[in-house]
Tab-separated table of C-alpha atoms in Angstrom:
chain	number	residue	atom	x	y	z
A	15	MET	CA	26.607	-35.447	76.014
A	16	ARG	CA	29.174	-35.913	72.720
A	17	ASN	CA	32.886	-36.077	74.008
A	18	LYS	CA	36.188	-34.890	72.116
A	19	GLU	CA	36.401	-38.381	70.361
A	20	GLN	CA	32.854	-38.486	69.226
A	21	ASP	CA	33.330	-35.172	67.817
A	22	ALA	CA	36.367	-36.051	66.092
A	23	LEU	CA	34.762	-38.963	64.659
A	24	GLY	CA	31.799	-36.983	63.403
A	25	ALA	CA	34.149	-34.675	61.513
A	26	TYR	CA	36.239	-37.519	60.031
A	27	VAL	CA	32.663	-39.168	58.964
A	28	ALA	CA	31.873	-35.842	57.447
A	29	GLU	CA	35.309	-35.163	55.653
A	30	GLN	CA	35.956	-38.801	54.360
A	31	GLU	CA	32.598	-40.198	53.575
A	32	GLY	CA	30.577	-37.306	52.678
A	33	ALA	CA	29.334	-37.910	49.272
A	34	GLN	CA	30.447	-34.380	48.101
A	35	GLU	CA	33.851	-34.703	49.508
A	36	ILE	CA	36.240	-36.884	46.989
A	37	LEU	CA	39.845	-35.877	47.225
A	38	GLN	CA	40.570	-34.218	43.883
A	39	THR	CA	44.201	-33.424	43.677
A	40	PRO	CA	45.881	-32.661	40.427
A	41	ALA	CA	48.362	-34.052	38.239
A	42	PRO	CA	50.318	-32.873	35.514
A	43	GLN	CA	50.533	-34.316	31.872
A	44	THR	CA	54.240	-34.247	32.145
A	45	HIS	CA	54.367	-37.763	33.182
A	46	MET	CA	51.901	-38.962	30.605
A	47	THR	CA	52.926	-40.406	27.101
A	48	THR	CA	52.359	-38.251	24.082
A	49	ALA	CA	49.482	-40.258	23.422
A	50	GLU	CA	47.741	-40.394	26.579
A	51	SER	CA	48.254	-36.444	26.809
A	52	ALA	CA	46.497	-36.281	23.427
A	53	ARG	CA	43.881	-38.434	24.739
A	54	ALA	CA	43.121	-36.696	27.860
A	55	GLN	CA	43.063	-33.344	25.980
A	56	ARG	CA	40.132	-34.689	23.875
A	57	LEU	CA	38.436	-36.472	26.978
A	58	HIS	CA	38.059	-32.774	28.493
A	59	GLY	CA	36.676	-31.068	25.619
A	60	ARG	CA	39.809	-29.293	24.571
A	61	ASP	CA	39.590	-31.366	20.980
A	62	ASP	CA	37.089	-33.568	19.463
A	63	LEU	CA	35.555	-36.356	21.778
A	64	PRO	CA	37.416	-39.555	21.995
A	65	THR	CA	36.588	-42.556	19.380
A	66	GLU	CA	35.327	-45.842	20.574
A	67	GLU	CA	38.664	-47.613	20.004
A	68	GLU	CA	40.317	-45.015	22.391
A	69	THR	CA	37.971	-45.339	25.208
A	70	GLY	CA	36.992	-48.927	24.954
A	71	LEU	CA	33.413	-47.829	25.540
A	72	LYS	CA	31.193	-49.075	22.636
A	73	TYR	CA	27.786	-48.190	23.891
A	74	ARG	CA	25.597	-50.915	21.908
A	75	ASP	CA	24.473	-53.053	24.459
A	76	ASN	CA	24.832	-53.447	28.252
A	77	LEU	CA	25.891	-57.162	28.574
A	78	GLY	CA	29.298	-57.788	30.042
A	79	TYR	CA	32.058	-55.679	30.935
A	80	LEU	CA	33.631	-52.758	29.018
A	81	LYS	CA	37.107	-51.726	29.554
A	82	ILE	CA	37.955	-48.223	31.020
A	83	ASP	CA	41.033	-46.466	29.833
A	84	VAL	CA	43.133	-45.674	33.269
A	85	ALA	CA	44.579	-42.734	31.597
A	86	SER	CA	41.115	-41.171	31.361
A	87	LEU	CA	40.472	-41.240	35.292
A	88	PRO	CA	40.942	-38.109	37.159
A	89	THR	CA	44.188	-39.464	38.546
A	90	GLN	CA	45.187	-40.259	35.123
A	91	GLY	CA	46.222	-43.577	36.547
A	92	MET	CA	49.205	-42.026	38.175
A	93	PHE	CA	48.685	-43.957	41.376
A	94	TYR	CA	47.880	-47.296	40.141
A	95	PRO	CA	50.383	-49.929	39.097
A	96	GLU	CA	51.258	-49.890	35.493
A	97	GLY	CA	49.114	-52.220	33.505
A	98	THR	CA	46.211	-51.905	36.055
A	99	GLU	CA	42.800	-52.984	34.374
A	100	ILE	CA	39.313	-51.617	34.969
A	101	ARG	CA	36.173	-52.575	33.704
A	102	ILE	CA	32.486	-51.725	34.230
A	103	ARG	CA	29.246	-53.084	33.824
A	104	ALA	CA	25.836	-51.802	33.694
A	105	ALA	CA	23.723	-51.582	36.817
A	106	ARG	CA	20.973	-54.125	37.229
A	107	GLY	CA	17.425	-53.914	39.134
A	108	GLU	CA	19.252	-55.293	42.280
A	109	GLU	CA	21.775	-52.597	42.317
A	110	ILE	CA	19.137	-49.902	41.645
A	111	LYS	CA	16.843	-51.175	44.330
A	112	HIS	CA	19.664	-50.715	46.789
A	113	TRP	CA	20.626	-47.444	45.536
A	114	SER	CA	17.121	-46.082	45.627
A	115	THR	CA	17.105	-46.436	49.532
A	116	MET	CA	19.630	-43.646	49.533
A	117	ASN	CA	18.806	-40.331	51.552
A	118	ASP	CA	21.581	-38.147	50.792
A	119	GLN	CA	19.514	-35.160	52.336
A	120	ASP	CA	20.059	-36.506	55.577
A	121	LEU	CA	23.442	-35.462	57.431
A	122	ASN	CA	22.991	-38.286	59.829
A	123	GLN	CA	22.928	-40.784	57.026
A	124	LEU	CA	26.233	-39.844	55.348
A	125	SER	CA	27.948	-43.066	56.115
A	126	GLN	CA	25.019	-45.073	54.665
A	127	VAL	CA	25.388	-42.923	51.442
A	128	ASP	CA	29.145	-43.630	51.468
A	129	ASP	CA	28.310	-47.497	51.628
A	130	ILE	CA	25.772	-47.367	48.765
A	131	LEU	CA	28.214	-45.457	46.763
A	132	ASN	CA	30.619	-48.409	47.514
A	133	TYR	CA	28.175	-50.760	47.020
A	134	ILE	CA	27.662	-49.725	42.961
A	135	ILE	CA	31.446	-49.667	42.730
A	136	GLU	CA	31.618	-53.108	44.256
A	137	ARG	CA	29.192	-54.720	42.162
A	138	CYS	CA	29.604	-52.897	38.746
A	139	VAL	CA	33.485	-52.232	38.799
A	140	SER	CA	36.157	-54.856	37.979
A	141	VAL	CA	39.731	-53.947	38.836
A	142	LYS	CA	42.918	-56.285	37.813
A	143	LEU	CA	46.328	-55.125	39.365
A	144	PRO	CA	49.396	-56.660	37.723
A	145	GLY	CA	51.134	-59.259	39.886
A	146	ILE	CA	48.644	-58.866	42.713
A	147	MET	CA	46.230	-61.449	43.350
A	148	GLY	CA	42.519	-60.323	44.478
A	149	GLY	CA	42.713	-56.786	43.029
A	150	ASN	CA	39.321	-55.516	43.695
A	151	TRP	CA	37.470	-52.268	44.235
A	152	LYS	CA	38.822	-51.397	47.298
A	153	ASP	CA	42.062	-50.784	45.334
A	154	LEU	CA	40.467	-47.835	43.456
A	155	LYS	CA	41.376	-44.308	44.633
A	156	ASP	CA	38.742	-42.251	46.304
A	157	VAL	CA	39.004	-39.560	43.810
A	158	ASP	CA	38.130	-41.829	40.725
A	159	ARG	CA	35.017	-42.949	42.235
A	160	PHE	CA	32.427	-40.335	40.631
A	161	TYR	CA	33.993	-41.013	37.177
A	162	LEU	CA	33.372	-44.487	37.290
A	163	LEU	CA	29.757	-43.999	38.918
A	164	LEU	CA	29.103	-41.995	35.952
A	165	ALA	CA	30.852	-44.280	33.501
A	166	VAL	CA	28.399	-46.980	35.030
A	167	ARG	CA	25.323	-44.785	34.772
A	168	GLU	CA	26.054	-44.039	31.086
A	169	PHE	CA	26.347	-47.769	30.204
A	170	THR	CA	23.112	-48.312	32.168
A	171	PHE	CA	21.002	-46.053	30.575
A	172	LEU	CA	22.000	-46.298	26.882
A	173	ASP	CA	19.349	-44.642	25.172
A	174	GLY	CA	20.597	-41.174	26.675
A	175	ASP	CA	16.924	-39.962	27.491
A	176	ASN	CA	17.657	-39.687	31.333
A	177	GLU	CA	20.004	-36.630	31.533
A	178	LEU	CA	21.960	-35.972	34.628
A	179	MET	CA	21.590	-32.244	35.168
A	180	VAL	CA	24.272	-29.866	37.101
A	181	PRO	CA	22.961	-26.293	37.869
A	182	ILE	CA	25.631	-23.730	36.496
A	183	SER	CA	23.416	-20.641	37.327
A	184	GLU	CA	20.191	-19.786	39.017
A	185	GLY	CA	17.389	-21.232	36.562
A	186	LYS	CA	19.967	-22.890	34.238
A	187	ASP	CA	21.208	-26.352	34.139
A	188	ILE	CA	23.418	-28.376	31.768
A	189	PRO	CA	23.836	-32.340	31.167
A	190	VAL	CA	26.841	-33.719	32.670
A	191	THR	CA	28.817	-36.600	31.370
A	192	LYS	CA	32.045	-38.490	32.689
A	193	GLU	CA	34.281	-36.781	30.352
A	194	MET	CA	33.594	-33.254	32.107
A	195	ILE	CA	34.959	-34.275	35.210
A	196	ASP	CA	38.227	-32.363	35.499
A	197	PHE	CA	41.807	-33.977	36.134
A	198	ILE	CA	43.323	-33.637	39.599
A	199	GLN	CA	45.888	-30.885	39.815
A	200	ILE	CA	48.426	-31.295	42.369
A	201	PRO	CA	50.314	-28.299	43.478
A	202	ASP	CA	53.695	-27.929	42.081
A	203	ASP	CA	55.528	-27.895	45.404
A	204	ILE	CA	53.869	-31.372	46.050
A	205	MET	CA	54.237	-32.865	42.700
A	206	LYS	CA	57.825	-32.725	42.114
A	207	HIS	CA	57.985	-35.380	45.039
A	208	TYR	CA	55.831	-37.716	43.110
A	209	SER	CA	57.750	-41.124	42.546
A	210	PRO	CA	56.710	-42.635	39.264
A	211	GLU	CA	58.341	-45.827	40.726
A	212	GLU	CA	56.238	-45.972	43.946
A	213	ARG	CA	53.315	-44.409	42.425
A	214	CYS	CA	52.929	-42.011	45.498
A	215	PHE	CA	54.818	-38.791	47.091
A	216	VAL	CA	58.037	-39.697	48.607
A	217	PHE	CA	59.485	-36.920	51.115
A	218	LYS	CA	63.171	-37.434	52.230
A	219	LEU	CA	63.439	-35.125	55.512
A	220	LYS	CA	66.985	-33.758	56.722
A	221	THR	CA	66.074	-35.646	59.968
A	222	GLY	CA	67.042	-38.876	57.897
A	223	ARG	CA	63.101	-40.077	58.009
A	224	THR	CA	61.360	-40.521	54.626
A	225	ILE	CA	57.548	-40.220	54.594
A	226	ARG	CA	55.526	-41.501	51.846
A	227	MET	CA	52.083	-40.046	51.472
A	228	HIS	CA	49.320	-41.344	49.127
A	229	ILE	CA	46.104	-40.545	47.343
A	230	PRO	CA	43.741	-42.604	49.612
A	231	SER	CA	41.902	-45.741	48.374
A	232	LEU	CA	38.517	-46.798	48.995
A	233	GLY	CA	39.996	-49.945	50.993
A	234	VAL	CA	41.854	-47.666	53.346
A	235	THR	CA	38.986	-44.935	53.704
A	236	GLN	CA	36.426	-47.908	54.666
A	237	TRP	CA	38.761	-49.814	57.048
A	238	LEU	CA	39.446	-46.459	58.931
A	239	LYS	CA	35.530	-45.682	59.066
A	240	ASN	CA	34.943	-49.229	60.488
A	241	TYR	CA	37.645	-48.754	62.962
A	242	ALA	CA	36.552	-45.528	64.413
A	243	GLN	CA	32.837	-46.894	64.555
A	244	ALA	CA	34.078	-49.933	66.316
A	245	LYS	CA	36.068	-47.810	68.964
A	246	GLN	CA	33.022	-45.700	69.537
A	247	GLN	CA	30.635	-48.316	70.148
A	248	VAL	CA	32.511	-50.116	72.705
A	249	ARG	CA	33.593	-46.736	74.240
A	250	GLU	CA	37.332	-47.105	73.572
A	251	GLY	CA	39.587	-44.197	73.030
A	252	PHE	CA	41.672	-43.931	69.841
A	253	ASP	CA	43.880	-41.083	68.276
A	254	THR	CA	41.462	-38.882	66.983
A	255	ASP	CA	44.054	-36.465	65.307
A	256	PHE	CA	45.953	-39.227	63.310
A	257	ILE	CA	42.902	-40.873	61.903
A	258	LEU	CA	42.566	-37.505	60.014
A	259	TYR	CA	46.066	-37.984	58.311
A	260	ALA	CA	45.907	-41.739	58.244
A	261	PRO	CA	44.166	-42.195	54.739
A	262	MET	CA	47.257	-40.630	53.221
A	263	LEU	CA	49.917	-42.555	55.211
A	264	ILE	CA	48.517	-45.968	54.276
A	265	SER	CA	49.513	-47.398	50.891
A	266	ASP	CA	47.329	-50.528	50.866
A	267	PHE	CA	44.144	-51.563	52.723
A	268	ARG	CA	45.506	-55.276	52.788
A	269	ARG	CA	48.316	-54.203	55.418
A	270	LEU	CA	45.631	-52.801	57.879
A	271	SER	CA	44.707	-54.470	60.994
A	272	GLN	CA	44.177	-53.506	64.272
A	273	ARG	CA	47.616	-54.002	65.503
A	274	ALA	CA	49.432	-52.656	62.588
A	275	TYR	CA	47.533	-49.730	62.557
A	276	GLU	CA	48.264	-49.002	66.236
A	277	GLU	CA	51.659	-49.559	65.889
A	278	MET	CA	51.704	-47.161	63.176
A	279	VAL	CA	49.967	-44.582	65.358
A	280	ALA	CA	52.568	-45.247	68.473
A	281	GLU	CA	55.515	-44.633	65.672
A	282	ALA	CA	54.053	-41.159	64.604
A	283	GLN	CA	54.057	-39.934	68.341
A	284	GLY	CA	57.764	-39.744	68.006
A	285	TRP	CA	57.631	-37.410	64.771
A	286	ASN	CA	58.930	-33.955	65.694
A	287	VAL	CA	57.571	-30.572	64.631
A	288	GLN	CA	59.099	-30.516	61.293
A	289	GLU	CA	57.644	-33.808	60.458
A	290	TRP	CA	54.241	-33.162	61.356
A	291	SER	CA	54.320	-29.890	59.483
A	292	LEU	CA	55.221	-31.529	56.468
A	293	VAL	CA	52.487	-34.012	56.834
A	294	SER	CA	50.038	-31.182	57.631
A	295	HIS	CA	51.266	-28.987	54.546
A	296	VAL	CA	50.778	-31.862	52.007
A	297	ARG	CA	47.375	-32.981	53.488
A	298	ASP	CA	45.804	-29.349	53.697
A	299	SER	CA	47.255	-28.943	49.894
A	300	LEU	CA	45.750	-31.790	48.735
A	301	ALA	CA	42.383	-31.122	50.601
A	302	ALA	CA	42.236	-27.813	48.843
A	303	ALA	CA	41.912	-29.479	45.812
A	304	SER	CA	39.836	-32.259	46.872
A	305	GLU	CA	36.257	-31.064	45.695
A	306	ALA	CA	34.940	-32.685	42.627
A	307	LYS	CA	34.861	-30.265	39.783
A	308	ILE	CA	33.903	-30.352	36.203
A	309	LYS	CA	34.587	-28.354	33.198
A	310	TYR	CA	32.330	-27.035	30.674
A	311	THR	CA	32.244	-24.090	27.785
A	312	ASN	CA	29.780	-21.302	28.575
A	313	ASP	CA	27.789	-19.258	26.112
A	314	ASN	CA	30.836	-17.074	25.631
A	315	GLY	CA	33.191	-19.998	24.540
A	316	GLN	CA	34.943	-19.802	27.793
A	317	GLU	CA	36.099	-22.799	29.593
A	318	VAL	CA	34.468	-22.605	33.267
A	319	THR	CA	35.084	-25.002	36.071
A	320	ILE	CA	32.720	-25.426	38.847
A	321	PRO	CA	32.049	-27.886	41.745
A	322	LEU	CA	30.167	-31.036	40.772
A	323	THR	CA	26.713	-31.118	42.274
A	324	PHE	CA	23.665	-32.798	40.782
A	325	ARG	CA	20.300	-31.599	40.210
A	326	GLY	CA	18.283	-33.905	42.454
A	327	GLY	CA	21.228	-34.812	44.524
A	328	LEU	CA	23.162	-38.078	44.409
A	329	LYS	CA	20.184	-40.285	44.379
A	330	ALA	CA	19.617	-38.902	40.794
A	331	LEU	CA	22.454	-40.791	39.500
A	332	PHE	CA	20.648	-44.169	39.295
A	333	THR	CA	17.215	-43.038	39.107
A	334	ILE	CA	14.809	-42.066	36.389
A	335	SER	CA	14.161	-38.184	36.373
A	336	ASP	CA	10.518	-38.705	35.301
A	337	PRO	CA	9.502	-42.251	36.500
A	338	LEU	CA	5.953	-41.647	35.593
A	339	SER	CA	6.920	-41.357	32.055
A	340	ILE	CA	7.128	-44.996	31.689
A	341	LEU	CA	3.773	-45.298	32.153
A	342	CYS	CA	1.334	-46.197	29.260
């Protein structure tokens, strides 16, 4: 029989690793430069599409790495150190082979689906952080993962004949591109506590405590998943409540170890009602905007926002929709 800890772990896996659950929290353009704001408007169909010089993406061949404009990500680069560089390359046969083992229709395999998503990111995305040795894919924010997967996909299928379709109504699909993924839109009551110097949210409480909350990174989420699974395997108890808040309370996966994490858990046990109420409010506010969304213009010329779902499931991202078409 499943115990409370196993149930909580299952909820954590479903929430943090589920392929459709990406932390999608919004950011206003007030923190962007004029050039970045204009570029962002174009990227989302509010003006002409971006030029090759603006995006750095010149789809002429699929050799080498192409630079991604960090300001074009759903996070608009707000939660990365200034000067962060992100590049992508096309997926190759080895990556596609591993991707094709995905079964995103089986709820019991959500953890494996999450690992396969990260596998493509690890192999095809390069991250360089200013002043930090060893920047890598784990520094990427969860919410930016699908944008980058779509960018890799577009560079992999250069001829454009393998469109990725999104259902918008019964019997009607439209092709989706990375530019259609919407920027995160963080609620105003949370956004006013954003620190451009620390690249996170800083809350100074009347109690004298300061609580910093972050957009979760892939590295932190992965570490917590592994920690919870390891505890379950050896039937050891762990704080099943705190682990649901932990992704937003930990700034960097490099600081994580079992000792450091459990010290953090112990410290949080001293938080009072007001402090936990704040953390809960922030988490809930961000979770309310966590669903990946795309924007498109309907037949009436109206801009519409809908959840991001793929015809054929996640597996369709890197598989050909009609594989028999390659036959003679």
